[in-house]
Structure formats: structure tokens, C-alpha cells
Amino acid sequence: QIENLKGFGAERPVDAFAPIKLEIASLSGGADYDDKPGDDGVTVYLRPLDADGDVVKAPGRITIQLLDNSVLGAPRVVGIYVFDDIKELRKMWYGLLGTQHYTVRCPFPPGATLPESRKLLVSAAFVDFLTGLTLTADKEVGFSSSAR
């Protein structure tokens, strides 16, 4: 296998289909996981994209950080979530009706102090298992107040 890969040189064909960009879809934001009033987490819709801008179903390690940016220059981490189990990643993939993405559920940690602005910065990192490339994306999302 090593000899076969060496024969392709630096521009291996597999790289033509590997993700080169990460996108946080616009529907990402607050989510109600317990059917009680208010959001108790954030759902992030991640889309790994190839060089042509097409979504790629690629396995990798997903890390999500939820940050409170309400104090300028002093972001505070609300929660960190890491997903790298292949079985779990397969369950997180959604690919029907022209929509393809990882659905990443990030419940707020118990006792978490949430910003009064009801906005969080989602910082996502995706490490592609095939190429080892790390892709990142950030997006501010909103959530509704909860009765916690």
C-alpha cells in the first residue's frame, strides 16, 4: 500500500475529495433537549466541504467550544465537546433530501453561567482522519432563556 501511495506523488487523487473547509450551517443555535421551556443546549450543524464546495461525508474528530464573548477581550468557555468515536460520528451524520451535515448536540453543562445577551460563539474544529488536516470555523449563535 505504501508503494502504491508513493506512486501517486504529492497530489494523491484522494486529496481531490478530502475536505478543505469547514462550515457551520445557518440553522445552528439553541436547542431544547428536555421539552421544558427554554433552550438547554446548542445544536451545531457542521459541513465539511471539498475544493469544489461540495459537502463531503468524511470521518474525523469534532471539537466544539461554546464561548461567552460578552466581555470584550475576555472570552469565557461555557463548554467543550469532543467526538471521535466512529460509531458515534456515523449516528451524527445526516444526509437526506439535499441536506448533508453532522448534527452535533452540545447540552449546557450543569450549573453553567450563560450570557445575558443569549448569544454564544461556536468554535468548531474538525480533524480529518484521512489527511490529518485540521479545519476550523466560528459562528455566533443565539439561544432562548431557560427556566433553569
mmCIF file of N, CA and C in Angstrom, residues 4-111:
data_model
loop_
_atom_site.group_PDB
_atom_site.id
_atom_site.type_symbol
_atom_site.label_atom_id
_atom_site.label_comp_id
_atom_site.label_asym_id
_atom_site.label_seq_id
_atom_site.Cartn_x
_atom_site.Cartn_y
_atom_site.Cartn_z
ATOM 1 N N ASN A 4 2.114 1.891 -3.482
ATOM 2 C CA ASN A 4 1.040 2.432 -4.311
ATOM 3 C C ASN A 4 0.840 3.918 -4.046
ATOM 4 N N LEU A 5 0.821 4.309 -2.773
ATOM 5 C CA LEU A 5 0.629 5.717 -2.430
ATOM 6 C C LEU A 5 1.792 6.574 -2.899
ATOM 7 N N LYS A 6 3.027 6.059 -2.796
ATOM 8 C CA LYS A 6 4.193 6.805 -3.277
ATOM 9 C C LYS A 6 4.092 7.060 -4.771
ATOM 10 N N GLY A 7 3.536 6.122 -5.498
ATOM 11 C CA GLY A 7 3.401 6.255 -6.952
ATOM 12 C C GLY A 7 2.503 7.398 -7.368
ATOM 13 N N PHE A 8 1.588 7.801 -6.506
ATOM 14 C CA PHE A 8 0.689 8.906 -6.828
ATOM 15 C C PHE A 8 1.348 10.265 -6.624
ATOM 16 N N GLY A 9 2.425 10.324 -5.875
ATOM 17 C CA GLY A 9 3.102 11.587 -5.618
ATOM 18 C C GLY A 9 2.340 12.423 -4.614
ATOM 19 N N ALA A 10 2.709 13.690 -4.534
ATOM 20 C CA ALA A 10 2.130 14.588 -3.541
ATOM 21 C C ALA A 10 0.652 14.872 -3.809
ATOM 22 N N GLU A 11 0.242 14.848 -5.062
ATOM 23 C CA GLU A 11 -1.150 15.141 -5.430
ATOM 24 C C GLU A 11 -1.942 13.852 -5.571
ATOM 25 N N ARG A 12 -2.071 13.124 -4.466
ATOM 26 C CA ARG A 12 -2.829 11.874 -4.487
ATOM 27 C C ARG A 12 -4.273 12.164 -4.857
ATOM 28 N N PRO A 13 -4.905 11.293 -5.631
ATOM 29 C CA PRO A 13 -6.316 11.513 -6.003
ATOM 30 C C PRO A 13 -7.247 11.624 -4.806
ATOM 31 N N VAL A 14 -6.927 10.942 -3.715
ATOM 32 C CA VAL A 14 -7.783 11.003 -2.544
ATOM 33 C C VAL A 14 -7.897 12.442 -2.028
ATOM 34 N N ASP A 15 -6.841 13.231 -2.190
ATOM 35 C CA ASP A 15 -6.871 14.613 -1.723
ATOM 36 C C ASP A 15 -7.869 15.466 -2.490
ATOM 37 N N ALA A 16 -8.206 15.049 -3.700
ATOM 38 C CA ALA A 16 -9.165 15.809 -4.500
ATOM 39 C C ALA A 16 -10.570 15.738 -3.904
ATOM 40 N N PHE A 17 -10.814 14.737 -3.065
ATOM 41 C CA PHE A 17 -12.139 14.559 -2.483
ATOM 42 C C PHE A 17 -12.156 14.802 -0.976
ATOM 43 N N ALA A 18 -11.032 15.159 -0.418
ATOM 44 C CA ALA A 18 -10.933 15.392 1.017
ATOM 45 C C ALA A 18 -11.472 16.781 1.362
ATOM 46 N N PRO A 19 -11.995 16.951 2.568
ATOM 47 C CA PRO A 19 -12.480 18.276 2.962
ATOM 48 C C PRO A 19 -11.321 19.260 3.137
ATOM 49 N N ILE A 20 -11.564 20.499 2.690
ATOM 50 C CA ILE A 20 -10.555 21.548 2.843
ATOM 51 C C ILE A 20 -11.100 22.757 3.605
ATOM 52 N N LYS A 21 -12.413 22.723 3.885
ATOM 53 C CA LYS A 21 -13.053 23.849 4.562
ATOM 54 C C LYS A 21 -14.160 23.300 5.454
ATOM 55 N N LEU A 22 -14.420 23.998 6.561
ATOM 56 C CA LEU A 22 -15.493 23.611 7.468
ATOM 57 C C LEU A 22 -16.494 24.751 7.543
ATOM 58 N N GLU A 23 -17.765 24.406 7.499
ATOM 59 C CA GLU A 23 -18.830 25.404 7.552
ATOM 60 C C GLU A 23 -19.798 25.054 8.675
ATOM 61 N N ILE A 24 -20.200 26.060 9.435
ATOM 62 C CA ILE A 24 -21.263 25.902 10.428
ATOM 63 C C ILE A 24 -22.534 26.407 9.764
ATOM 64 N N ALA A 25 -23.497 25.519 9.551
ATOM 65 C CA ALA A 25 -24.720 25.878 8.832
ATOM 66 C C ALA A 25 -25.553 26.874 9.621
ATOM 67 N N SER A 26 -26.341 27.653 8.898
ATOM 68 C CA SER A 26 -27.090 28.763 9.484
ATOM 69 C C SER A 26 -28.163 28.327 10.479
ATOM 70 N N LEU A 27 -28.635 27.096 10.425
ATOM 71 C CA LEU A 27 -29.659 26.639 11.358
ATOM 72 C C LEU A 27 -29.101 26.307 12.740
ATOM 73 N N SER A 28 -27.799 26.388 12.906
ATOM 74 C CA SER A 28 -27.176 26.111 14.203
ATOM 75 C C SER A 28 -27.662 27.121 15.235
ATOM 76 N N GLY A 29 -27.864 26.650 16.454
ATOM 77 C CA GLY A 29 -28.292 27.550 17.517
ATOM 78 C C GLY A 29 -28.905 26.806 18.673
ATOM 79 N N GLY A 30 -29.604 27.550 19.516
ATOM 80 C CA GLY A 30 -30.197 26.996 20.722
ATOM 81 C C GLY A 30 -31.122 25.833 20.429
ATOM 82 N N ALA A 31 -31.160 24.883 21.381
ATOM 83 C CA ALA A 31 -31.990 23.692 21.203
ATOM 84 C C ALA A 31 -32.579 23.270 22.545
ATOM 85 N N ASP A 32 -33.790 22.767 22.475
ATOM 86 C CA ASP A 32 -34.488 22.269 23.662
ATOM 87 C C ASP A 32 -34.401 20.754 23.651
ATOM 88 N N TYR A 33 -33.648 20.190 24.579
ATOM 89 C CA TYR A 33 -33.456 18.735 24.636
ATOM 90 C C TYR A 33 -34.359 18.061 25.671
ATOM 91 N N ASP A 34 -34.994 18.831 26.549
ATOM 92 C CA ASP A 34 -35.766 18.215 27.628
ATOM 93 C C ASP A 34 -37.260 18.562 27.602
ATOM 94 N N ASP A 35 -37.738 19.218 26.560
ATOM 95 C CA ASP A 35 -39.153 19.590 26.403
ATOM 96 C C ASP A 35 -39.673 20.494 27.516
ATOM 97 N N LYS A 36 -38.782 21.207 28.194
ATOM 98 C CA LYS A 36 -39.177 22.209 29.175
ATOM 99 C C LYS A 36 -38.917 23.574 28.560
ATOM 100 N N PRO A 37 -39.539 24.643 29.054
ATOM 101 C CA PRO A 37 -39.344 25.968 28.456
ATOM 102 C C PRO A 37 -37.869 26.378 28.401
ATOM 103 N N GLY A 38 -37.467 26.936 27.287
ATOM 104 C CA GLY A 38 -36.101 27.438 27.102
ATOM 105 C C GLY A 38 -35.153 26.391 26.539
ATOM 106 N N ASP A 39 -34.082 26.896 25.968
ATOM 107 C CA ASP A 39 -33.051 26.019 25.397
ATOM 108 C C ASP A 39 -32.120 25.541 26.502
ATOM 109 N N ASP A 40 -31.697 24.288 26.395
ATOM 110 C CA ASP A 40 -30.740 23.762 27.361
ATOM 111 C C ASP A 40 -29.478 23.260 26.682
ATOM 112 N N GLY A 41 -29.232 23.790 25.505
ATOM 113 C CA GLY A 41 -28.028 23.450 24.767
ATOM 114 C C GLY A 41 -28.027 24.124 23.411
ATOM 115 N N VAL A 42 -26.996 23.796 22.647
ATOM 116 C CA VAL A 42 -26.848 24.322 21.291
ATOM 117 C C VAL A 42 -26.642 23.135 20.358
ATOM 118 N N THR A 43 -27.349 23.140 19.239
ATOM 119 C CA THR A 43 -27.111 22.137 18.198
ATOM 120 C C THR A 43 -26.332 22.811 17.079
ATOM 121 N N VAL A 44 -25.217 22.180 16.702
ATOM 122 C CA VAL A 44 -24.333 22.714 15.669
ATOM 123 C C VAL A 44 -24.416 21.790 14.458
ATOM 124 N N TYR A 45 -24.663 22.377 13.298
ATOM 125 C CA TYR A 45 -24.711 21.629 12.054
ATOM 126 C C TYR A 45 -23.418 21.910 11.292
ATOM 127 N N LEU A 46 -22.547 20.901 11.230
ATOM 128 C CA LEU A 46 -21.227 21.055 10.605
ATOM 129 C C LEU A 46 -21.200 20.415 9.230
ATOM 130 N N ARG A 47 -20.589 21.141 8.290
ATOM 131 C CA ARG A 47 -20.487 20.656 6.917
ATOM 132 C C ARG A 47 -19.034 20.720 6.439
ATOM 133 N N PRO A 48 -18.349 19.568 6.350
ATOM 134 C CA PRO A 48 -17.016 19.548 5.735
ATOM 135 C C PRO A 48 -17.175 19.720 4.217
ATOM 136 N N LEU A 49 -16.409 20.620 3.620
ATOM 137 C CA LEU A 49 -16.532 20.918 2.190
ATOM 138 C C LEU A 49 -15.238 20.589 1.465
ATOM 139 N N ASP A 50 -15.369 20.091 0.219
ATOM 140 C CA ASP A 50 -14.186 19.813 -0.601
ATOM 141 C C ASP A 50 -13.813 21.051 -1.415
ATOM 142 N N ALA A 51 -12.823 20.913 -2.280
ATOM 143 C CA ALA A 51 -12.310 22.044 -3.067
ATOM 144 C C ALA A 51 -13.361 22.639 -4.003
ATOM 145 N N ASP A 52 -14.380 21.849 -4.352
ATOM 146 C CA ASP A 52 -15.447 22.344 -5.223
ATOM 147 C C ASP A 52 -16.619 22.928 -4.446
ATOM 148 N N GLY A 53 -16.521 22.936 -3.112
ATOM 149 C CA GLY A 53 -17.596 23.462 -2.284
ATOM 150 C C GLY A 53 -18.691 22.460 -1.997
ATOM 151 N N ASP A 54 -18.447 21.183 -2.334
ATOM 152 C CA ASP A 54 -19.438 20.144 -2.072
ATOM 153 C C ASP A 54 -19.229 19.554 -0.684
ATOM 154 N N VAL A 55 -20.323 19.195 -0.030
ATOM 155 C CA VAL A 55 -20.243 18.568 1.287
ATOM 156 C C VAL A 55 -19.661 17.170 1.135
ATOM 157 N N VAL A 56 -18.737 16.828 2.034
ATOM 158 C CA VAL A 56 -18.054 15.537 1.996
ATOM 159 C C VAL A 56 -18.376 14.790 3.279
ATOM 160 N N LYS A 57 -18.817 13.539 3.153
ATOM 161 C CA LYS A 57 -19.019 12.693 4.328
ATOM 162 C C LYS A 57 -17.669 12.106 4.686
ATOM 163 N N ALA A 58 -16.955 12.803 5.552
ATOM 164 C CA ALA A 58 -15.602 12.405 5.939
ATOM 165 C C ALA A 58 -15.562 12.149 7.441
ATOM 166 N N PRO A 59 -14.901 11.071 7.840
ATOM 167 C CA PRO A 59 -14.769 10.834 9.288
ATOM 168 C C PRO A 59 -13.674 11.705 9.879
ATOM 169 N N GLY A 60 -13.856 12.117 11.105
ATOM 170 C CA GLY A 60 -12.844 12.937 11.752
ATOM 171 C C GLY A 60 -13.202 13.226 13.192
ATOM 172 N N ARG A 61 -12.303 13.860 13.886
ATOM 173 C CA ARG A 61 -12.563 14.272 15.262
ATOM 174 C C ARG A 61 -13.205 15.648 15.231
ATOM 175 N N ILE A 62 -14.335 15.768 15.916
ATOM 176 C CA ILE A 62 -15.051 17.042 16.003
ATOM 177 C C ILE A 62 -14.883 17.581 17.420
ATOM 178 N N THR A 63 -14.440 18.825 17.508
ATOM 179 C CA THR A 63 -14.357 19.508 18.794
ATOM 180 C C THR A 63 -15.157 20.799 18.695
ATOM 181 N N ILE A 64 -16.062 20.978 19.637
ATOM 182 C CA ILE A 64 -16.880 22.195 19.688
ATOM 183 C C ILE A 64 -16.603 22.901 21.005
ATOM 184 N N GLN A 65 -16.352 24.208 20.922
ATOM 185 C CA GLN A 65 -16.261 25.041 22.124
ATOM 186 C C GLN A 65 -17.380 26.069 22.058
ATOM 187 N N LEU A 66 -18.101 26.203 23.160
ATOM 188 C CA LEU A 66 -19.091 27.266 23.285
ATOM 189 C C LEU A 66 -18.458 28.346 24.142
ATOM 190 N N LEU A 67 -18.394 29.558 23.588
ATOM 191 C CA LEU A 67 -17.716 30.661 24.273
ATOM 192 C C LEU A 67 -18.660 31.823 24.508
ATOM 193 N N ASP A 68 -18.549 32.402 25.695
ATOM 194 C CA ASP A 68 -19.264 33.626 26.032
ATOM 195 C C ASP A 68 -18.321 34.777 25.701
ATOM 196 N N ASN A 69 -18.672 35.554 24.689
ATOM 197 C CA ASN A 69 -17.853 36.685 24.243
ATOM 198 C C ASN A 69 -18.428 38.013 24.710
ATOM 199 N N SER A 70 -19.293 37.988 25.729
ATOM 200 C CA SER A 70 -19.957 39.223 26.135
ATOM 201 C C SER A 70 -19.005 40.227 26.783
ATOM 202 N N VAL A 71 -17.892 39.762 27.329
ATOM 203 C CA VAL A 71 -16.879 40.674 27.877
ATOM 204 C C VAL A 71 -15.764 40.772 26.840
ATOM 205 N N LEU A 72 -15.668 41.913 26.194
ATOM 206 C CA LEU A 72 -14.710 42.117 25.109
ATOM 207 C C LEU A 72 -13.283 41.789 25.551
ATOM 208 N N GLY A 73 -12.624 40.935 24.798
ATOM 209 C CA GLY A 73 -11.238 40.589 25.077
ATOM 210 C C GLY A 73 -11.054 39.539 26.155
ATOM 211 N N ALA A 74 -12.146 39.054 26.723
ATOM 212 C CA ALA A 74 -12.034 38.045 27.784
ATOM 213 C C ALA A 74 -13.080 36.951 27.580
ATOM 214 N N PRO A 75 -12.945 36.168 26.495
ATOM 215 C CA PRO A 75 -13.931 35.103 26.269
ATOM 216 C C PRO A 75 -13.890 34.070 27.399
ATOM 217 N N ARG A 76 -15.067 33.557 27.726
ATOM 218 C CA ARG A 76 -15.186 32.554 28.779
ATOM 219 C C ARG A 76 -15.752 31.278 28.175
ATOM 220 N N VAL A 77 -15.106 30.148 28.459
ATOM 221 C CA VAL A 77 -15.555 28.866 27.934
ATOM 222 C C VAL A 77 -16.774 28.398 28.718
ATOM 223 N N VAL A 78 -17.862 28.137 27.992
ATOM 224 C CA VAL A 78 -19.086 27.620 28.601
ATOM 225 C C VAL A 78 -19.065 26.093 28.570
ATOM 226 N N GLY A 79 -18.542 25.528 27.491
ATOM 227 C CA GLY A 79 -18.485 24.070 27.375
ATOM 228 C C GLY A 79 -17.575 23.642 26.244
ATOM 229 N N ILE A 80 -16.979 22.452 26.392
ATOM 230 C CA ILE A 80 -16.141 21.850 25.350
ATOM 231 C C ILE A 80 -16.663 20.439 25.112
ATOM 232 N N TYR A 81 -16.809 20.077 23.848
ATOM 233 C CA TYR A 81 -17.382 18.791 23.454
ATOM 234 C C TYR A 81 -16.479 18.168 22.399
ATOM 235 N N VAL A 82 -16.086 16.909 22.597
ATOM 236 C CA VAL A 82 -15.199 16.218 21.660
ATOM 237 C C VAL A 82 -15.861 14.914 21.231
ATOM 238 N N PHE A 83 -15.877 14.684 19.922
ATOM 239 C CA PHE A 83 -16.468 13.483 19.352
ATOM 240 C C PHE A 83 -15.459 12.866 18.389
ATOM 241 N N ASP A 84 -15.024 11.621 18.677
ATOM 242 C CA ASP A 84 -14.093 10.964 17.764
ATOM 243 C C ASP A 84 -14.346 9.471 17.621
ATOM 244 N N ASP A 85 -15.425 8.983 18.222
ATOM 245 C CA ASP A 85 -15.797 7.586 18.080
ATOM 246 C C ASP A 85 -16.531 7.395 16.744
ATOM 247 N N ILE A 86 -16.017 6.493 15.915
ATOM 248 C CA ILE A 86 -16.576 6.308 14.566
ATOM 249 C C ILE A 86 -18.062 5.963 14.613
ATOM 250 N N LYS A 87 -18.475 5.101 15.517
ATOM 251 C CA LYS A 87 -19.898 4.728 15.606
ATOM 252 C C LYS A 87 -20.754 5.939 15.960
ATOM 253 N N GLU A 88 -20.267 6.749 16.881
ATOM 254 C CA GLU A 88 -20.989 7.950 17.279
ATOM 255 C C GLU A 88 -21.057 8.951 16.117
ATOM 256 N N LEU A 89 -19.941 9.117 15.398
ATOM 257 C CA LEU A 89 -19.919 10.034 14.261
ATOM 258 C C LEU A 89 -20.904 9.600 13.176
ATOM 259 N N ARG A 90 -20.982 8.302 12.934
ATOM 260 C CA ARG A 90 -21.946 7.803 11.933
ATOM 261 C C ARG A 90 -23.372 8.158 12.319
ATOM 262 N N LYS A 91 -23.696 8.053 13.601
ATOM 263 C CA LYS A 91 -25.039 8.392 14.059
ATOM 264 C C LYS A 91 -25.312 9.892 13.948
ATOM 265 N N MET A 92 -24.260 10.704 13.997
ATOM 266 C CA MET A 92 -24.405 12.155 13.927
ATOM 267 C C MET A 92 -24.562 12.661 12.491
ATOM 268 N N TRP A 93 -24.237 11.819 11.490
ATOM 269 C CA TRP A 93 -24.310 12.253 10.095
ATOM 270 C C TRP A 93 -25.751 12.207 9.611
ATOM 271 N N TYR A 94 -26.166 13.263 8.906
ATOM 272 C CA TYR A 94 -27.490 13.344 8.310
ATOM 273 C C TYR A 94 -27.305 13.649 6.839
ATOM 274 N N GLY A 95 -27.869 12.819 5.983
ATOM 275 C CA GLY A 95 -27.694 13.027 4.552
ATOM 276 C C GLY A 95 -28.923 12.673 3.750
ATOM 277 N N LEU A 96 -29.994 13.427 3.905
ATOM 278 C CA LEU A 96 -31.233 13.194 3.161
ATOM 279 C C LEU A 96 -31.738 14.489 2.544
ATOM 280 N N LEU A 97 -32.453 14.353 1.453
ATOM 281 C CA LEU A 97 -33.152 15.473 0.813
ATOM 282 C C LEU A 97 -32.257 16.687 0.557
ATOM 283 N N GLY A 98 -31.044 16.444 0.082
ATOM 284 C CA GLY A 98 -30.146 17.532 -0.268
ATOM 285 C C GLY A 98 -29.464 18.202 0.907
ATOM 286 N N THR A 99 -29.722 17.720 2.125
ATOM 287 C CA THR A 99 -29.084 18.274 3.305
ATOM 288 C C THR A 99 -28.081 17.267 3.829
ATOM 289 N N GLN A 100 -26.829 17.690 3.954
ATOM 290 C CA GLN A 100 -25.782 16.807 4.450
ATOM 291 C C GLN A 100 -24.978 17.556 5.490
ATOM 292 N N HIS A 101 -24.892 16.964 6.680
ATOM 293 C CA HIS A 101 -24.142 17.611 7.752
ATOM 294 C C HIS A 101 -24.015 16.673 8.941
ATOM 295 N N TYR A 102 -23.090 17.010 9.820
ATOM 296 C CA TYR A 102 -23.037 16.399 11.139
ATOM 297 C C TYR A 102 -23.964 17.206 12.039
ATOM 298 N N THR A 103 -24.795 16.530 12.802
ATOM 299 C CA THR A 103 -25.650 17.180 13.784
ATOM 300 C C THR A 103 -25.003 16.958 15.140
ATOM 301 N N VAL A 104 -24.456 18.020 15.715
ATOM 302 C CA VAL A 104 -23.695 17.924 16.957
ATOM 303 C C VAL A 104 -24.500 18.579 18.082
ATOM 304 N N ARG A 105 -24.940 17.761 19.016
ATOM 305 C CA ARG A 105 -25.712 18.251 20.160
ATOM 306 C C ARG A 105 -24.759 18.596 21.303
ATOM 307 N N CYS A 106 -24.878 19.814 21.813
ATOM 308 C CA CYS A 106 -23.998 20.303 22.878
ATOM 309 C C CYS A 106 -24.853 20.837 24.031
ATOM 310 N N PRO A 107 -25.273 19.955 24.949
ATOM 311 C CA PRO A 107 -26.055 20.434 26.091
ATOM 312 C C PRO A 107 -25.215 21.308 27.007
ATOM 313 N N PHE A 108 -25.834 22.330 27.582
ATOM 314 C CA PHE A 108 -25.115 23.187 28.511
ATOM 315 C C PHE A 108 -24.716 22.363 29.742
ATOM 316 N N PRO A 109 -23.501 22.543 30.234
ATOM 317 C CA PRO A 109 -23.090 21.824 31.444
ATOM 318 C C PRO A 109 -23.959 22.233 32.633
ATOM 319 N N PRO A 110 -24.211 21.311 33.569
ATOM 320 C CA PRO A 110 -24.997 21.672 34.753
ATOM 321 C C PRO A 110 -24.380 22.864 35.477
ATOM 322 N N GLY A 111 -25.220 23.829 35.814
ATOM 323 C CA GLY A 111 -24.758 24.999 36.548
ATOM 324 C C GLY A 111 -24.007 26.022 35.715
#
